CSV table of C-alpha atoms in Angstrom, one decimal:
chain,number,residue,atom,x,y,z
A,1,UNK,CA,0.0,0.0,0.0
A,2,UNK,CA,1.3,3.4,-0.9
A,3,UNK,CA,0.7,6.3,1.5
A,4,UNK,CA,1.1,9.8,0.4
A,5,UNK,CA,4.4,11.4,0.7
A,6,UNK,CA,6.4,8.4,1.7
A,7,UNK,CA,10.1,9.3,1.6
A,8,UNK,CA,9.4,13.1,1.1
A,9,UNK,CA,8.1,13.4,4.6
A,10,UNK,CA,11.2,11.9,6.2
A,11,UNK,CA,14.0,12.5,3.7
A,12,UNK,CA,17.1,10.4,4.1
A,13,UNK,CA,20.5,11.9,3.5
A,14,UNK,CA,22.1,11.2,0.2
A,15,UNK,CA,23.6,7.8,-0.3
A,16,UNK,CA,27.0,7.3,1.1
A,17,UNK,CA,29.8,8.0,-1.3
A,18,UNK,CA,32.6,5.5,-1.7
A,19,UNK,CA,35.2,7.9,-0.4
A,20,UNK,CA,35.3,9.6,2.9
A,21,UNK,CA,34.0,8.6,6.3
A,22,UNK,CA,30.3,7.9,6.6
A,23,UNK,CA,30.4,7.0,10.3
A,24,UNK,CA,29.2,9.8,12.6
A,25,UNK,CA,30.4,8.8,16.1
A,26,UNK,CA,31.3,6.0,18.3
A,27,UNK,CA,30.7,5.5,22.1
A,28,UNK,CA,32.2,2.9,24.4
A,29,UNK,CA,30.6,2.5,27.8
A,30,UNK,CA,31.4,0.1,30.6
A,31,UNK,CA,28.9,-1.5,32.9
A,32,UNK,CA,29.0,1.4,35.4
A,33,UNK,CA,27.9,3.9,32.7
A,34,UNK,CA,31.3,5.5,32.4
A,35,UNK,CA,31.9,6.7,28.9
A,36,UNK,CA,35.2,5.2,28.2
A,37,UNK,CA,35.5,6.6,24.7
A,38,UNK,CA,33.6,9.1,22.6
A,39,UNK,CA,34.8,10.0,19.1
A,40,UNK,CA,33.0,11.8,16.4
A,41,UNK,CA,33.8,12.1,12.8
A,42,UNK,CA,30.9,13.9,11.4
A,43,UNK,CA,28.3,15.5,13.7
A,44,UNK,CA,27.3,18.9,12.5
A,45,UNK,CA,24.3,19.2,14.8
A,46,UNK,CA,24.5,19.0,18.6
A,47,UNK,CA,21.9,19.9,21.1
A,48,UNK,CA,23.3,18.8,24.5
A,49,UNK,CA,26.5,19.1,26.3
A,50,UNK,CA,28.7,16.1,26.1
A,51,UNK,CA,28.0,14.8,29.6
A,52,UNK,CA,24.2,14.9,29.1
A,53,UNK,CA,24.7,13.4,25.6
A,54,UNK,CA,26.6,10.4,27.0
A,55,UNK,CA,24.1,9.9,29.8
A,56,UNK,CA,21.2,10.0,27.4
A,57,UNK,CA,22.8,7.5,25.1
A,58,UNK,CA,23.5,5.1,27.9
A,59,UNK,CA,20.0,5.5,29.3
A,60,UNK,CA,18.5,4.9,25.9
A,61,UNK,CA,20.4,1.6,25.4
A,62,UNK,CA,19.6,0.5,28.9
A,63,UNK,CA,15.9,1.0,28.6
A,64,UNK,CA,15.8,-0.3,25.0
A,65,UNK,CA,17.5,-3.5,26.1
A,66,UNK,CA,15.0,-4.0,28.9
A,67,UNK,CA,12.2,-3.2,26.5
A,68,UNK,CA,13.3,-5.5,23.8
A,69,UNK,CA,13.6,-8.3,26.3
A,70,UNK,CA,10.2,-7.6,27.6
A,71,UNK,CA,8.6,-7.7,24.1
A,72,UNK,CA,10.4,-10.9,23.1
A,73,UNK,CA,7.7,-13.4,22.0
A,74,UNK,CA,9.9,-16.4,22.2
A,75,UNK,CA,12.5,-16.1,25.0
A,76,UNK,CA,11.5,-17.6,28.3
A,77,UNK,CA,13.5,-15.5,30.7
A,78,UNK,CA,12.0,-12.1,30.7
A,79,UNK,CA,11.9,-9.9,33.7
A,80,UNK,CA,9.5,-7.0,34.4
A,81,UNK,CA,10.2,-3.7,32.7
A,82,UNK,CA,12.6,-1.7,34.7
A,83,UNK,CA,13.6,-4.6,36.9
A,84,UNK,CA,17.3,-5.2,36.8
A,85,UNK,CA,18.3,-8.4,34.8
A,86,UNK,CA,21.2,-10.6,35.3
A,87,UNK,CA,23.7,-10.1,32.6
A,88,UNK,CA,23.1,-12.3,29.6
A,89,UNK,CA,19.4,-12.6,30.4
A,90,UNK,CA,16.8,-11.7,27.9
A,91,UNK,CA,17.3,-11.0,24.2
A,92,UNK,CA,19.3,-8.1,23.0
A,93,UNK,CA,19.0,-5.8,20.1
A,94,UNK,CA,21.9,-5.0,17.8
A,95,UNK,CA,20.8,-2.0,15.8
A,96,UNK,CA,18.1,0.4,15.0
A,97,UNK,CA,17.6,2.7,12.0
A,98,UNK,CA,16.0,6.1,11.6
A,99,UNK,CA,15.7,8.0,8.4
A,100,UNK,CA,18.9,9.9,9.1
A,101,UNK,CA,21.2,7.4,10.9
A,102,UNK,CA,21.7,3.9,11.9
A,103,UNK,CA,22.8,2.9,15.4
A,104,UNK,CA,24.6,-0.4,15.9
A,105,UNK,CA,25.1,-1.8,19.3
A,106,UNK,CA,27.1,-4.5,20.9
A,107,UNK,CA,27.5,-5.5,24.5
A,108,UNK,CA,30.0,-8.0,25.8
A,109,UNK,CA,29.1,-10.2,28.8
A,110,UNK,CA,31.7,-8.1,30.8
A,111,UNK,CA,29.4,-5.1,30.3
A,112,UNK,CA,31.4,-3.2,27.6
A,113,UNK,CA,29.0,-1.5,25.3
A,114,UNK,CA,30.1,-0.4,21.9
A,115,UNK,CA,27.8,2.0,19.9
A,116,UNK,CA,28.5,3.0,16.4
A,117,UNK,CA,26.4,5.6,14.6
A,118,UNK,CA,26.6,5.5,10.9
A,119,UNK,CA,24.7,6.4,7.7
A,120,UNK,CA,21.3,4.7,7.6
A,121,UNK,CA,22.2,2.6,4.6
A,122,UNK,CA,25.1,0.9,6.2
A,123,UNK,CA,24.8,-2.9,6.2
A,124,UNK,CA,25.0,-5.2,9.2
A,125,UNK,CA,27.9,-4.1,11.4
A,126,UNK,CA,27.8,-6.8,14.1
A,127,UNK,CA,31.1,-8.4,12.9
A,128,UNK,CA,32.7,-4.9,12.7
A,129,UNK,CA,31.7,-4.1,16.3
A,130,UNK,CA,33.3,-7.4,17.3
A,131,UNK,CA,36.4,-6.4,15.5
A,132,UNK,CA,36.4,-3.0,17.4
A,133,UNK,CA,36.0,-5.0,20.6
A,134,UNK,CA,39.1,-6.9,19.7
A,135,UNK,CA,40.9,-3.6,19.0
A,136,UNK,CA,39.8,-2.5,22.4
A,137,UNK,CA,41.3,-5.6,23.9
A,138,UNK,CA,44.6,-5.3,22.1
A,139,UNK,CA,45.2,-1.6,22.4
A,140,UNK,CA,43.5,-0.7,25.6
A,141,UNK,CA,43.0,-3.6,27.9
A,142,UNK,CA,46.5,-4.9,27.3
A,143,UNK,CA,48.0,-1.5,27.8
A,144,UNK,CA,49.6,-1.6,31.3
A,145,UNK,CA,49.3,2.1,31.7
A,146,UNK,CA,45.6,2.0,31.3
A,147,UNK,CA,43.5,1.9,34.5
A,148,UNK,CA,40.4,-0.3,34.0
A,149,UNK,CA,37.3,1.8,34.2
A,150,UNK,CA,38.8,5.1,33.3
A,151,UNK,CA,38.4,7.0,30.0
A,152,UNK,CA,40.6,5.8,27.2
A,153,UNK,CA,43.5,8.0,26.3
A,154,UNK,CA,45.5,6.0,23.9
A,155,UNK,CA,46.5,7.5,20.6
A,156,UNK,CA,47.4,4.2,19.0
A,157,UNK,CA,43.9,2.9,19.7
A,158,UNK,CA,42.3,6.1,18.3
A,159,UNK,CA,44.3,6.0,15.1
A,160,UNK,CA,43.7,2.3,14.5
A,161,UNK,CA,40.0,2.8,15.2
A,162,UNK,CA,39.7,5.8,12.8
A,163,UNK,CA,41.4,3.8,10.1
A,164,UNK,CA,39.2,0.8,10.6
A,165,UNK,CA,36.0,2.8,10.7
A,166,UNK,CA,36.9,4.6,7.6
A,167,UNK,CA,37.1,1.3,5.9
A,168,UNK,CA,33.8,-0.1,6.9
A,169,UNK,CA,31.3,2.7,6.8
B,1,UNK,CA,19.8,-18.5,18.3
B,2,UNK,CA,22.9,-17.1,19.9
B,3,UNK,CA,26.0,-18.7,18.5
B,4,UNK,CA,27.3,-21.5,20.7
B,5,UNK,CA,30.8,-20.8,22.0
B,6,UNK,CA,33.5,-23.3,21.5
B,7,UNK,CA,33.7,-26.3,23.8
B,8,UNK,CA,37.4,-26.5,23.7
B,9,UNK,CA,40.1,-23.9,23.5
B,10,UNK,CA,42.4,-25.8,21.1
B,11,UNK,CA,41.6,-23.8,18.1
B,12,UNK,CA,42.0,-20.5,19.9
B,13,UNK,CA,45.2,-21.7,21.6
B,14,UNK,CA,46.6,-22.5,18.1
B,15,UNK,CA,46.0,-18.9,17.0
B,16,UNK,CA,47.0,-16.8,19.9
B,17,UNK,CA,50.5,-15.5,20.4
B,18,UNK,CA,52.5,-17.7,22.8
B,19,UNK,CA,55.6,-17.4,24.8
B,20,UNK,CA,58.1,-20.0,25.6
B,21,UNK,CA,56.8,-22.2,28.5
B,22,UNK,CA,60.1,-22.3,30.4
B,23,UNK,CA,60.5,-18.5,30.2
B,24,UNK,CA,57.0,-18.1,31.5
B,25,UNK,CA,57.5,-20.6,34.4
B,26,UNK,CA,60.8,-19.1,35.4
B,27,UNK,CA,59.4,-15.5,35.3
B,28,UNK,CA,56.6,-16.5,37.5
B,29,UNK,CA,59.0,-18.2,39.8
B,30,UNK,CA,61.1,-15.1,40.0
B,31,UNK,CA,58.0,-13.0,40.9
B,32,UNK,CA,57.1,-15.3,43.7
B,33,UNK,CA,60.7,-15.4,44.9
B,34,UNK,CA,60.8,-11.6,44.9
B,35,UNK,CA,57.6,-11.3,46.8
B,36,UNK,CA,58.9,-13.7,49.4
B,37,UNK,CA,62.0,-11.5,49.8
B,38,UNK,CA,60.0,-8.3,49.9
B,39,UNK,CA,57.1,-9.2,52.0
B,40,UNK,CA,58.7,-11.8,54.3
B,41,UNK,CA,55.5,-13.3,55.5
B,42,UNK,CA,54.1,-16.2,53.6
B,43,UNK,CA,50.6,-15.2,54.3
B,44,UNK,CA,51.2,-11.7,52.8
B,45,UNK,CA,52.7,-13.3,49.7
B,46,UNK,CA,49.5,-15.4,49.3
B,47,UNK,CA,47.4,-12.3,49.6
B,48,UNK,CA,49.6,-10.4,47.1
B,49,UNK,CA,49.5,-13.1,44.6
B,50,UNK,CA,45.8,-13.3,44.8
B,51,UNK,CA,45.5,-9.5,44.3
B,52,UNK,CA,47.8,-9.7,41.3
B,53,UNK,CA,45.7,-12.4,39.9
B,54,UNK,CA,42.6,-10.4,40.5
B,55,UNK,CA,44.1,-7.4,38.6
B,56,UNK,CA,45.0,-9.7,35.7
B,57,UNK,CA,41.5,-11.3,35.8
B,58,UNK,CA,39.6,-8.1,35.4
B,59,UNK,CA,41.5,-7.5,32.1
B,60,UNK,CA,41.8,-11.0,31.0
B,61,UNK,CA,38.1,-11.5,30.8
B,62,UNK,CA,37.8,-9.1,27.9
B,63,UNK,CA,40.5,-10.8,25.9
B,64,UNK,CA,38.8,-14.1,26.7
B,65,UNK,CA,35.4,-13.0,25.5
B,66,UNK,CA,36.8,-11.2,22.4
B,67,UNK,CA,38.8,-14.2,21.2
B,68,UNK,CA,36.6,-17.1,22.3
B,69,UNK,CA,33.3,-15.9,21.0
B,70,UNK,CA,31.6,-17.3,24.1
B,71,UNK,CA,28.5,-15.2,24.3
B,72,UNK,CA,26.7,-16.2,27.5
B,73,UNK,CA,26.5,-19.2,29.8
B,74,UNK,CA,23.1,-20.5,30.8
B,75,UNK,CA,24.2,-21.3,34.3
B,76,UNK,CA,27.2,-21.6,36.6
B,77,UNK,CA,27.8,-25.2,35.6
B,78,UNK,CA,28.4,-24.1,32.0
B,79,UNK,CA,30.6,-21.2,33.3
B,80,UNK,CA,32.8,-23.6,35.1
B,81,UNK,CA,33.1,-25.9,32.1
B,82,UNK,CA,34.0,-23.0,29.9
B,83,UNK,CA,36.7,-21.9,32.3
B,84,UNK,CA,38.2,-25.3,32.6
B,85,UNK,CA,38.0,-26.3,28.9
B,86,UNK,CA,38.4,-23.0,27.1
B,87,UNK,CA,39.9,-20.6,29.5
B,88,UNK,CA,42.7,-22.7,30.9
B,89,UNK,CA,43.6,-24.0,27.4
B,90,UNK,CA,43.7,-20.5,25.9
B,91,UNK,CA,45.9,-18.9,28.5
B,92,UNK,CA,47.9,-21.8,30.1
B,93,UNK,CA,47.8,-24.4,27.4
B,94,UNK,CA,46.4,-27.1,29.6
B,95,UNK,CA,42.9,-28.5,30.1
B,96,UNK,CA,41.2,-28.8,33.5
B,97,UNK,CA,38.2,-30.8,34.5
B,98,UNK,CA,35.3,-29.9,36.6
B,99,UNK,CA,34.1,-32.2,39.4
B,100,UNK,CA,32.6,-32.3,42.9
B,101,UNK,CA,29.4,-30.4,42.3
B,102,UNK,CA,27.4,-29.7,45.3
B,103,UNK,CA,23.6,-30.2,45.3
B,104,UNK,CA,22.5,-26.7,44.3
B,105,UNK,CA,25.1,-26.2,41.6
B,106,UNK,CA,26.9,-23.3,43.1
B,107,UNK,CA,30.2,-24.9,44.2
B,108,UNK,CA,32.6,-27.1,42.3
B,109,UNK,CA,36.2,-28.1,41.9
B,110,UNK,CA,38.4,-27.3,39.0
B,111,UNK,CA,41.0,-30.0,38.8
B,112,UNK,CA,44.4,-29.4,37.1
B,113,UNK,CA,46.5,-32.4,36.6
B,114,UNK,CA,49.1,-30.5,34.7
B,115,UNK,CA,50.2,-27.1,35.8
B,116,UNK,CA,52.9,-25.3,33.9
B,117,UNK,CA,53.5,-22.8,36.7
B,118,UNK,CA,55.1,-25.4,39.0
B,119,UNK,CA,57.6,-27.1,36.7
B,120,UNK,CA,61.0,-27.0,38.6
B,121,UNK,CA,59.4,-25.9,41.8
B,122,UNK,CA,59.9,-27.4,45.2
B,123,UNK,CA,58.7,-25.7,48.4
B,124,UNK,CA,61.4,-25.3,51.0
B,125,UNK,CA,60.5,-25.9,54.7
B,126,UNK,CA,60.2,-22.2,55.4
B,127,UNK,CA,57.4,-21.8,52.8
B,128,UNK,CA,55.1,-24.6,53.7
B,129,UNK,CA,52.1,-22.2,54.1
B,130,UNK,CA,52.6,-20.8,50.6
B,131,UNK,CA,50.0,-21.2,47.9
B,132,UNK,CA,52.4,-21.0,45.1
B,133,UNK,CA,49.8,-20.8,42.4
B,134,UNK,CA,47.5,-18.4,44.3
B,135,UNK,CA,47.6,-16.1,41.3
B,136,UNK,CA,45.3,-18.5,39.5
B,137,UNK,CA,42.6,-18.2,42.1
B,138,UNK,CA,42.8,-14.5,41.8
B,139,UNK,CA,42.5,-14.5,38.1
B,140,UNK,CA,39.3,-16.6,38.2
B,141,UNK,CA,37.8,-14.5,40.9
B,142,UNK,CA,38.6,-11.3,39.0
B,143,UNK,CA,37.4,-12.5,35.7
B,144,UNK,CA,34.1,-13.8,37.1
B,145,UNK,CA,33.5,-10.6,38.9
B,146,UNK,CA,33.5,-8.8,35.6
B,147,UNK,CA,30.8,-11.0,34.4
B,148,UNK,CA,28.8,-10.2,37.5
B,149,UNK,CA,29.5,-13.3,39.5
B,150,UNK,CA,30.9,-12.9,43.0
B,151,UNK,CA,32.9,-16.0,43.8
B,152,UNK,CA,35.2,-17.4,46.4
B,153,UNK,CA,38.2,-19.4,45.1
B,154,UNK,CA,40.3,-21.5,47.3
B,155,UNK,CA,42.9,-24.3,47.0
B,156,UNK,CA,41.6,-27.7,48.0
B,157,UNK,CA,44.6,-29.7,46.8
B,158,UNK,CA,48.1,-28.6,45.9
B,159,UNK,CA,50.7,-30.9,44.3
B,160,UNK,CA,53.5,-28.9,45.9
B,161,UNK,CA,52.0,-29.9,49.3
B,162,UNK,CA,52.0,-33.6,48.4
B,163,UNK,CA,48.6,-34.0,46.8
B,164,UNK,CA,48.2,-35.8,43.6
B,165,UNK,CA,46.5,-33.0,41.6
B,166,UNK,CA,45.8,-29.3,41.8
B,167,UNK,CA,42.3,-28.6,42.9
B,168,UNK,CA,40.6,-25.2,43.0
B,169,UNK,CA,37.3,-24.9,44.7
B,170,UNK,CA,35.1,-22.3,43.1
B,171,UNK,CA,32.1,-21.2,45.1
B,172,UNK,CA,29.4,-18.9,43.6
B,173,UNK,CA,28.4,-16.4,46.3
B,174,UNK,CA,26.1,-14.1,44.3
B,175,UNK,CA,25.1,-13.1,40.8
B,176,UNK,CA,24.8,-9.4,40.6
B,177,UNK,CA,21.9,-8.1,38.5
B,178,UNK,CA,22.6,-5.3,36.1
B,179,UNK,CA,21.4,-2.0,37.5
B,180,UNK,CA,21.0,1.5,36.1
B,181,UNK,CA,24.2,3.2,37.3
B,182,UNK,CA,23.0,6.8,37.5
B,183,UNK,CA,21.0,8.4,40.3
B,184,UNK,CA,17.9,10.3,39.4
B,185,UNK,CA,19.1,13.6,40.7
B,186,UNK,CA,22.4,13.6,38.8
């Protein structure tokens, strides 16, 4: 069925070009809601200060996770909305898409959350997020000067990440 | 369906970077030796080794999860199996077995017949109270804490004290549910 307007009402940005970076930003959180890493490549519009922005993003994911688990028609272990779940319980979402961006999400059982925001036409990024998790292990976790739970300040990780993201999105 | 993680660590072990086993054993020996000199008390050394292991464990868990593709364990029984079959193989190159489950499935023993840490080691009379491999119990405790399981890990048998195997008793104290970390008024 064709409704009036369709794509005109919610126009998507132009298709990604082969060159250049089509990823907007990345967040890495740990279980305690600390933003370990935030990097942006292309974010012309900003409405909140960065601290509020991080909190909002974390809160969104937290609620969405509990919501998706609650709505799951198949899985048996679903808690009540808002009730804390044991890690690994319930189902988990891996991405959502709006007309202007796509948000891909991965959470490791140790509570590390990786969020990548890209162009809406990007394909499945689950493997890429896993790869980024591997980068995090190699460059951050194995760095003896890094204190677990603190924001990441590691140039080598940032450069490698930039390079990799440029290649995928 | 979630992908099922590997039931053995062989494939991962073959792919990760490895160090010479003797170098590893001797380095660990040197660390314990230095701790004995520095701290003097055997009890303090046990504590320090456990703490060092804990600090390793909280980092090691991420490497383990990233490389093993284990997504989640249904219960503590599976967790213990994964530690013994995948974890030990991946990082120490040996396989352990899990036995002695108690009735409610919260306490078990991980049995190591082969332990690369203790090659060339003999405990002198002055160090009889030393848990030479106490770092391992710390690693397990730290790693499990990062996946929200509070555990207590103790040595039940130690080959250096004349037992026939190494046996680690792992007791699950509590599974911590995931909670929203921010307060409302923040």
